mmCIF file of C-alpha atoms and ligand atoms in Angstrom:
data_model
loop_
_atom_site.group_PDB
_atom_site.id
_atom_site.type_symbol
_atom_site.label_atom_id
_atom_site.label_comp_id
_atom_site.label_asym_id
_atom_site.label_seq_id
_atom_site.Cartn_x
_atom_site.Cartn_y
_atom_site.Cartn_z
ATOM 1 C CA UNK A 20 -0.343 0.219 0.106
ATOM 2 C CA UNK A 21 1.193 3.243 -0.892
ATOM 3 C CA UNK A 22 0.259 6.080 1.289
ATOM 4 C CA UNK A 23 0.698 9.227 -0.413
ATOM 5 C CA UNK A 24 2.048 12.416 2.366
ATOM 6 C CA UNK A 25 3.497 15.974 1.381
ATOM 7 C CA UNK A 26 6.821 17.067 1.975
ATOM 8 C CA UNK A 27 5.886 18.658 5.502
ATOM 9 C CA UNK A 28 4.304 15.370 6.711
ATOM 10 C CA UNK A 29 7.051 13.396 5.804
ATOM 11 C CA UNK A 30 9.910 15.207 7.696
ATOM 12 C CA UNK A 31 7.435 16.167 10.295
ATOM 13 C CA UNK A 32 8.243 14.741 13.652
ATOM 14 C CA UNK A 33 5.517 14.532 16.517
ATOM 15 C CA UNK A 34 5.803 17.223 18.835
ATOM 16 C CA UNK A 35 6.584 16.208 22.582
ATOM 17 C CA UNK A 36 3.837 18.224 23.650
ATOM 18 C CA UNK A 37 0.992 19.294 22.145
ATOM 19 C CA UNK A 38 -1.297 21.986 23.549
ATOM 20 C CA UNK A 39 -4.446 21.377 24.391
ATOM 21 C CA UNK A 40 -6.101 24.346 24.345
ATOM 22 C CA UNK A 41 -5.753 27.257 21.693
ATOM 23 C CA UNK A 42 -6.862 30.411 21.780
ATOM 24 C CA UNK A 43 -6.448 33.062 18.829
ATOM 25 C CA UNK A 44 -6.856 36.646 19.055
ATOM 26 C CA UNK A 45 -7.437 36.768 14.935
ATOM 27 C CA UNK A 46 -5.813 40.400 14.314
ATOM 28 C CA UNK A 47 -4.778 42.670 11.448
ATOM 29 C CA UNK A 48 -7.012 42.259 8.909
ATOM 30 C CA UNK A 49 -7.812 46.164 8.771
ATOM 31 C CA UNK A 50 -3.892 46.800 8.209
ATOM 32 C CA UNK A 51 -3.443 44.209 5.952
ATOM 33 C CA UNK A 52 -6.541 45.405 3.454
ATOM 34 C CA UNK A 53 -5.257 49.014 4.169
ATOM 35 C CA UNK A 54 -1.714 48.282 2.532
ATOM 36 C CA UNK A 55 -3.220 46.590 -0.198
ATOM 37 C CA UNK A 56 -5.551 50.136 -0.484
ATOM 38 C CA UNK A 57 -8.547 47.479 -0.131
ATOM 39 C CA UNK A 58 -11.669 48.563 2.120
ATOM 40 C CA UNK A 59 -10.985 46.843 5.422
ATOM 41 C CA UNK A 60 -13.982 44.910 4.971
ATOM 42 C CA UNK A 61 -11.350 42.863 2.040
ATOM 43 C CA UNK A 62 -8.743 42.019 4.977
ATOM 44 C CA UNK A 63 -12.129 39.816 7.220
ATOM 45 C CA UNK A 64 -12.798 38.371 4.221
ATOM 46 C CA UNK A 65 -9.813 36.968 3.360
ATOM 47 C CA UNK A 66 -9.580 36.204 6.999
ATOM 48 C CA UNK A 67 -12.033 33.356 6.685
ATOM 49 C CA UNK A 68 -9.575 31.768 4.782
ATOM 50 C CA UNK A 69 -6.673 31.804 7.992
ATOM 51 C CA UNK A 70 -9.872 30.317 9.836
ATOM 52 C CA UNK A 71 -10.079 27.708 7.733
ATOM 53 C CA UNK A 72 -6.240 26.737 7.154
ATOM 54 C CA UNK A 73 -5.514 27.295 11.410
ATOM 55 C CA UNK A 74 -9.095 24.597 12.092
ATOM 56 C CA UNK A 75 -7.505 21.986 10.417
ATOM 57 C CA UNK A 76 -4.194 22.781 10.751
ATOM 58 C CA UNK A 77 -4.808 22.705 14.725
ATOM 59 C CA UNK A 78 -7.275 19.532 14.246
ATOM 60 C CA UNK A 79 -3.804 17.739 12.432
ATOM 61 C CA UNK A 80 -1.891 18.425 15.046
ATOM 62 C CA UNK A 81 -4.337 16.892 18.288
ATOM 63 C CA UNK A 82 -5.038 20.331 19.186
ATOM 64 C CA UNK A 83 -8.266 19.503 21.154
ATOM 65 C CA UNK A 84 -9.533 23.013 21.470
ATOM 66 C CA UNK A 85 -9.251 26.114 19.585
ATOM 67 C CA UNK A 86 -11.173 28.997 20.752
ATOM 68 C CA UNK A 87 -11.017 32.354 18.473
ATOM 69 C CA UNK A 88 -11.614 35.925 19.294
ATOM 70 C CA UNK A 89 -14.479 36.672 15.829
ATOM 71 C CA UNK A 90 -16.084 39.837 17.625
ATOM 72 C CA UNK A 91 -15.815 41.467 20.798
ATOM 73 C CA UNK A 92 -18.660 43.172 22.920
ATOM 74 C CA UNK A 93 -16.376 46.549 21.940
ATOM 75 C CA UNK A 94 -16.313 45.630 18.456
ATOM 76 C CA UNK A 95 -20.345 46.780 18.095
ATOM 77 C CA UNK A 96 -18.214 50.288 17.815
ATOM 78 C CA UNK A 97 -16.658 50.235 14.762
ATOM 79 C CA UNK A 98 -18.762 52.119 11.367
ATOM 80 C CA UNK A 99 -21.706 49.743 11.006
ATOM 81 C CA UNK A 100 -20.722 48.777 7.645
ATOM 82 C CA UNK A 101 -18.219 47.424 8.406
ATOM 83 C CA UNK A 102 -20.009 45.901 11.915
ATOM 84 C CA UNK A 103 -22.640 44.366 9.023
ATOM 85 C CA UNK A 104 -20.209 43.003 6.898
ATOM 86 C CA UNK A 105 -19.172 41.151 9.636
ATOM 87 C CA UNK A 106 -22.305 39.644 10.688
ATOM 88 C CA UNK A 107 -22.877 39.110 6.790
ATOM 89 C CA UNK A 108 -19.397 37.045 6.851
ATOM 90 C CA UNK A 109 -20.706 35.619 10.173
ATOM 91 C CA UNK A 110 -23.736 33.837 8.471
ATOM 92 C CA UNK A 111 -21.737 32.800 4.820
ATOM 93 C CA UNK A 112 -19.203 31.305 7.499
ATOM 94 C CA UNK A 113 -21.710 29.713 8.879
ATOM 95 C CA UNK A 114 -24.228 28.549 5.749
ATOM 96 C CA UNK A 115 -21.125 27.073 3.855
ATOM 97 C CA UNK A 116 -18.707 25.749 6.414
ATOM 98 C CA UNK A 117 -20.828 24.055 8.885
ATOM 99 C CA UNK A 118 -21.457 20.462 7.017
ATOM 100 C CA UNK A 119 -17.728 20.219 6.256
ATOM 101 C CA UNK A 120 -16.452 20.336 9.999
ATOM 102 C CA UNK A 121 -19.924 18.670 10.681
ATOM 103 C CA UNK A 122 -18.287 15.788 9.007
ATOM 104 C CA UNK A 123 -14.412 16.255 10.347
ATOM 105 C CA UNK A 124 -16.368 15.357 13.554
ATOM 106 C CA UNK A 125 -15.585 19.150 15.412
ATOM 107 C CA UNK A 126 -17.881 20.488 17.534
ATOM 108 C CA UNK A 127 -19.174 23.912 16.984
ATOM 109 C CA UNK A 128 -19.788 26.762 19.891
ATOM 110 C CA UNK A 129 -20.263 30.212 19.507
ATOM 111 C CA UNK A 130 -19.657 31.520 22.596
ATOM 112 C CA UNK A 131 -21.370 35.246 23.499
ATOM 113 C CA UNK A 132 -24.002 37.269 24.742
ATOM 114 C CA UNK A 133 -25.941 35.837 21.172
ATOM 115 C CA UNK A 134 -29.086 38.063 21.765
ATOM 116 C CA UNK A 135 -28.338 41.135 20.052
ATOM 117 C CA UNK A 136 -27.368 39.641 16.975
ATOM 118 C CA UNK A 137 -30.291 39.097 14.272
ATOM 119 C CA UNK A 138 -32.866 36.111 14.871
ATOM 120 C CA UNK A 139 -32.008 34.831 11.759
ATOM 121 C CA UNK A 140 -28.227 34.433 13.188
ATOM 122 C CA UNK A 141 -29.694 33.134 16.213
ATOM 123 C CA UNK A 142 -31.467 30.299 14.502
ATOM 124 C CA UNK A 143 -27.958 29.562 12.564
ATOM 125 C CA UNK A 144 -26.189 29.660 15.599
ATOM 126 C CA UNK A 145 -28.628 27.382 17.169
ATOM 127 C CA UNK A 146 -28.919 24.878 14.191
ATOM 128 C CA UNK A 147 -25.072 24.683 14.352
ATOM 129 C CA UNK A 148 -24.700 23.884 18.004
ATOM 130 C CA UNK A 149 -27.405 21.137 17.376
ATOM 131 C CA UNK A 150 -26.353 19.529 14.746
ATOM 132 C CA UNK A 151 -22.288 19.308 15.966
ATOM 133 C CA UNK A 152 -23.351 19.132 19.911
ATOM 134 C CA UNK A 153 -22.003 15.171 20.058
ATOM 135 C CA UNK A 154 -19.321 15.351 18.141
ATOM 136 C CA UNK A 155 -15.730 13.842 19.232
ATOM 137 C CA UNK A 156 -13.237 15.694 17.603
ATOM 138 C CA UNK A 157 -11.971 19.357 17.753
ATOM 139 C CA UNK A 158 -13.821 21.701 19.734
ATOM 140 C CA UNK A 159 -13.734 24.812 18.159
ATOM 141 C CA UNK A 160 -15.075 28.177 19.903
ATOM 142 C CA UNK A 161 -16.189 31.205 18.132
ATOM 143 C CA UNK A 162 -16.227 34.233 20.362
ATOM 144 C CA UNK A 163 -18.364 37.029 19.408
ATOM 145 C CA UNK A 164 -19.885 39.417 21.115
ATOM 146 C CA UNK A 165 -17.683 38.878 23.510
ATOM 147 C CA UNK A 166 -15.869 39.876 26.745
ATOM 148 C CA UNK A 167 -13.710 37.790 29.701
ATOM 149 C CA UNK A 168 -15.017 40.313 32.142
ATOM 150 C CA UNK A 169 -18.766 39.378 30.884
ATOM 151 C CA UNK A 170 -18.257 35.508 30.873
ATOM 152 C CA UNK A 171 -16.949 36.342 34.959
ATOM 153 C CA UNK A 172 -19.846 38.155 35.966
ATOM 154 C CA UNK A 173 -22.117 35.707 33.580
ATOM 155 C CA UNK A 174 -20.639 32.979 35.931
ATOM 156 C CA UNK A 175 -21.546 35.163 39.221
ATOM 157 C CA UNK A 176 -25.012 35.201 38.382
ATOM 158 C CA UNK A 177 -25.204 31.382 37.947
ATOM 159 C CA UNK A 178 -23.249 31.241 41.217
ATOM 160 C CA UNK A 179 -25.927 33.414 42.622
ATOM 161 C CA UNK A 180 -28.560 32.148 41.050
ATOM 162 C CA UNK A 181 -28.085 28.138 42.182
ATOM 163 C CA UNK A 182 -27.851 29.740 46.092
ATOM 164 C CA UNK A 183 -24.008 27.950 46.309
ATOM 165 C CA UNK A 184 -23.012 28.808 49.677
ATOM 166 C CA UNK A 185 -19.910 30.841 49.329
ATOM 167 C CA UNK A 186 -17.756 27.767 52.035
ATOM 168 C CA UNK A 187 -18.587 25.781 49.180
ATOM 169 C CA UNK A 188 -17.229 28.098 46.438
ATOM 170 C CA UNK A 189 -13.535 27.075 45.052
ATOM 171 C CA UNK A 190 -11.874 28.128 41.525
ATOM 172 C CA UNK A 191 -12.788 24.701 40.455
ATOM 173 C CA UNK A 192 -16.344 25.500 41.447
ATOM 174 C CA UNK A 193 -15.976 28.637 39.606
ATOM 175 C CA UNK A 194 -14.690 27.366 35.902
ATOM 176 C CA UNK A 195 -17.261 24.815 36.531
ATOM 177 C CA UNK A 196 -19.548 28.033 35.782
ATOM 178 C CA UNK A 197 -17.499 29.710 32.922
ATOM 179 C CA UNK A 198 -19.331 29.427 29.437
ATOM 180 C CA UNK A 199 -17.164 26.353 27.783
ATOM 181 C CA UNK A 200 -15.964 24.343 30.912
ATOM 182 C CA UNK A 201 -15.067 21.906 29.190
ATOM 183 C CA UNK A 202 -12.644 23.510 26.920
ATOM 184 C CA UNK A 203 -10.514 23.850 29.944
ATOM 185 C CA UNK A 204 -7.917 26.301 30.737
ATOM 186 C CA UNK A 205 -5.849 27.897 27.653
ATOM 187 C CA UNK A 206 -2.307 26.405 27.209
ATOM 188 C CA UNK A 207 -1.343 28.601 24.615
ATOM 189 C CA UNK A 208 -2.591 32.272 23.352
ATOM 190 C CA UNK A 209 -1.626 33.338 19.984
ATOM 191 C CA UNK A 210 -2.276 36.884 18.589
ATOM 192 C CA UNK A 211 -1.193 38.312 15.096
ATOM 193 C CA UNK A 212 -0.157 41.709 13.844
ATOM 194 C CA UNK A 213 2.828 42.452 16.885
ATOM 195 C CA UNK A 214 -0.323 43.804 19.019
ATOM 196 C CA UNK A 215 0.533 42.713 23.013
ATOM 197 C CA UNK A 216 -2.356 43.059 24.690
ATOM 198 C CA UNK A 217 -5.045 39.911 25.969
ATOM 199 C CA UNK A 218 -8.013 42.459 24.987
ATOM 200 C CA UNK A 219 -11.110 41.397 27.626
ATOM 201 C CA UNK A 220 -10.412 37.717 25.999
ATOM 202 C CA UNK A 221 -10.553 34.485 28.368
ATOM 203 C CA UNK A 222 -9.771 36.432 31.439
ATOM 204 C CA UNK A 223 -9.949 33.590 33.835
ATOM 205 C CA UNK A 224 -8.240 30.397 31.081
ATOM 206 C CA UNK A 225 -5.297 32.994 30.546
ATOM 207 C CA UNK A 226 -4.306 32.993 33.638
ATOM 208 C CA UNK A 227 -0.931 30.463 33.228
ATOM 209 C CA UNK A 228 -1.063 30.101 29.321
ATOM 210 C CA UNK A 229 2.091 30.374 27.184
ATOM 211 C CA UNK A 230 1.458 33.874 25.579
ATOM 212 C CA UNK A 231 2.855 33.922 21.828
ATOM 213 C CA UNK A 232 2.574 37.530 20.010
ATOM 214 C CA UNK A 233 3.892 37.139 16.020
ATOM 215 C CA UNK A 234 4.147 39.817 13.530
ATOM 216 C CA UNK A 235 1.925 38.318 11.067
ATOM 217 C CA UNK A 236 -1.331 39.777 10.067
ATOM 218 C CA UNK A 237 -4.265 37.942 9.954
ATOM 219 C CA UNK A 238 -4.998 37.305 6.929
ATOM 220 C CA UNK A 239 -1.418 36.187 6.601
ATOM 221 C CA UNK A 240 -1.468 33.628 8.755
ATOM 222 C CA UNK A 241 -1.486 29.488 7.625
ATOM 223 C CA UNK A 242 -0.817 26.294 8.874
ATOM 224 C CA UNK A 243 3.379 26.988 8.858
ATOM 225 C CA UNK A 244 2.452 30.383 11.174
ATOM 226 C CA UNK A 245 0.662 27.856 13.130
ATOM 227 C CA UNK A 246 2.530 24.867 13.292
ATOM 228 C CA UNK A 247 5.418 27.447 14.458
ATOM 229 C CA UNK A 248 3.356 28.852 17.451
ATOM 230 C CA UNK A 249 3.160 25.053 18.228
ATOM 231 C CA UNK A 250 6.610 24.071 18.046
ATOM 232 C CA UNK A 251 7.467 27.102 19.842
ATOM 233 C CA UNK A 252 5.025 26.234 22.621
ATOM 234 C CA UNK A 253 6.852 22.466 22.898
ATOM 235 C CA UNK A 254 10.524 24.513 23.749
ATOM 236 C CA UNK A 255 8.321 26.272 26.480
ATOM 237 C CA UNK A 256 9.399 25.328 30.553
ATOM 238 C CA UNK A 257 6.051 25.594 32.006
ATOM 239 C CA UNK A 258 6.572 26.049 36.058
ATOM 240 C CA UNK A 259 3.355 26.619 37.301
ATOM 241 C CA UNK A 260 4.852 28.406 40.227
ATOM 242 C CA UNK A 261 7.454 25.045 41.344
ATOM 243 C CA UNK A 262 11.181 25.290 39.963
ATOM 244 C CA UNK A 263 12.764 24.634 37.065
ATOM 245 C CA UNK A 264 14.472 21.886 39.169
ATOM 246 C CA UNK A 265 11.039 20.555 40.349
ATOM 247 C CA UNK A 266 9.881 19.838 36.632
ATOM 248 C CA UNK A 267 13.130 18.407 34.790
ATOM 249 C CA UNK A 268 12.434 15.414 38.026
ATOM 250 C CA UNK A 269 9.044 15.242 36.949
ATOM 251 C CA UNK A 270 10.094 14.752 33.142
ATOM 252 C CA UNK A 271 12.401 12.167 34.264
ATOM 253 C CA UNK A 272 10.663 10.044 35.996
HETATM 254 C C1 FPP B 17 -9.301 42.080 14.029
HETATM 255 O O1 FPP B 17 -8.862 42.172 12.951
HETATM 256 C C2 FPP B 17 -10.485 40.861 13.554
HETATM 257 C C3 FPP B 17 -11.566 41.148 13.265
HETATM 258 C C4 FPP B 17 -11.964 42.321 14.530
HETATM 259 C C5 FPP B 17 -12.785 40.284 12.730
HETATM 260 C C6 FPP B 17 -12.405 38.888 12.938
HETATM 261 C C7 FPP B 17 -12.880 38.125 11.889
HETATM 262 C C8 FPP B 17 -12.888 37.235 11.226
HETATM 263 C C9 FPP B 17 -11.019 36.892 11.333
HETATM 264 C C10 FPP B 17 -13.510 36.994 9.953
HETATM 265 C C11 FPP B 17 -14.943 35.830 10.303
HETATM 266 C C12 FPP B 17 -14.534 34.801 11.501
HETATM 267 C C13 FPP B 17 -15.109 33.349 11.567
HETATM 268 C C14 FPP B 17 -14.736 33.114 12.661
HETATM 269 C C15 FPP B 17 -15.936 33.259 9.939
HETATM 270 P P1 FPP B 17 -8.626 44.524 12.894
HETATM 271 O O2 FPP B 17 -10.074 44.221 12.297
HETATM 272 O O3 FPP B 17 -9.215 44.768 14.064
HETATM 273 O O4 FPP B 17 -7.659 44.414 12.214
HETATM 274 P P2 FPP B 17 -6.780 46.157 12.107
HETATM 275 O O5 FPP B 17 -6.102 46.288 14.144
HETATM 276 O O6 FPP B 17 -5.527 46.113 11.119
HETATM 277 O O7 FPP B 17 -7.788 47.147 12.073
#
């Protein structure tokens, strides 16, 4: 039997450490478009191709959870034609891509305050959740009208509504009341376009993440760039407050 592999697959060594949860701030669409004298929306459209490439690369590498920041709660303040164009892109992406992602066993969740979206978009989101909810492949979380502080406040509200006594409130219990508890803490955070900010993304889950900032603009970010971030992560020593010696000893055992 002949197995046809591309050049990269033949030379690639399996990574020692693959992050279980990767979170990405997809930044630089506007600047990518401006450099080409194109309208900002052209950058967002090209950015959809990068989204596709990164989903494929993450699944191939064995990442279990991929969380993408697509629209923050502050992004409503952008010019209304840009906001409208982004809503259209979300609708098109869900319409065109969900069946294919479902075939690849991807579980899709849109995370954020969805109530502000049009009834048609909310309906499409619910259909995507429903169709893919039992899939056991990559967990794909797309944050829209999302803010990290909002998520923390929502978790507090849930805990209060359940009348949980204060002595029972632990970090674990709190984390279980976040929006996507099963995706867990973020191992690797990626932000494109040379900005080094967290921008109110996954504030609780980023506590011990490795932070990777790259100058590449999101529309130019592809499988190769994603793999560079994974390679960088594989070399990081994650100490979680311990000493380097303790970590080496544990790894040797
Ligand atoms: C940030 O770049 C990007 C956004 C606010 C939108 C992200 C949306 C996409 C990548 C397309 C659709 C996504 C999905 C999940 C289908 P920016 O506009 O702030 O860029 P700038 O900083 O250069 O102006």
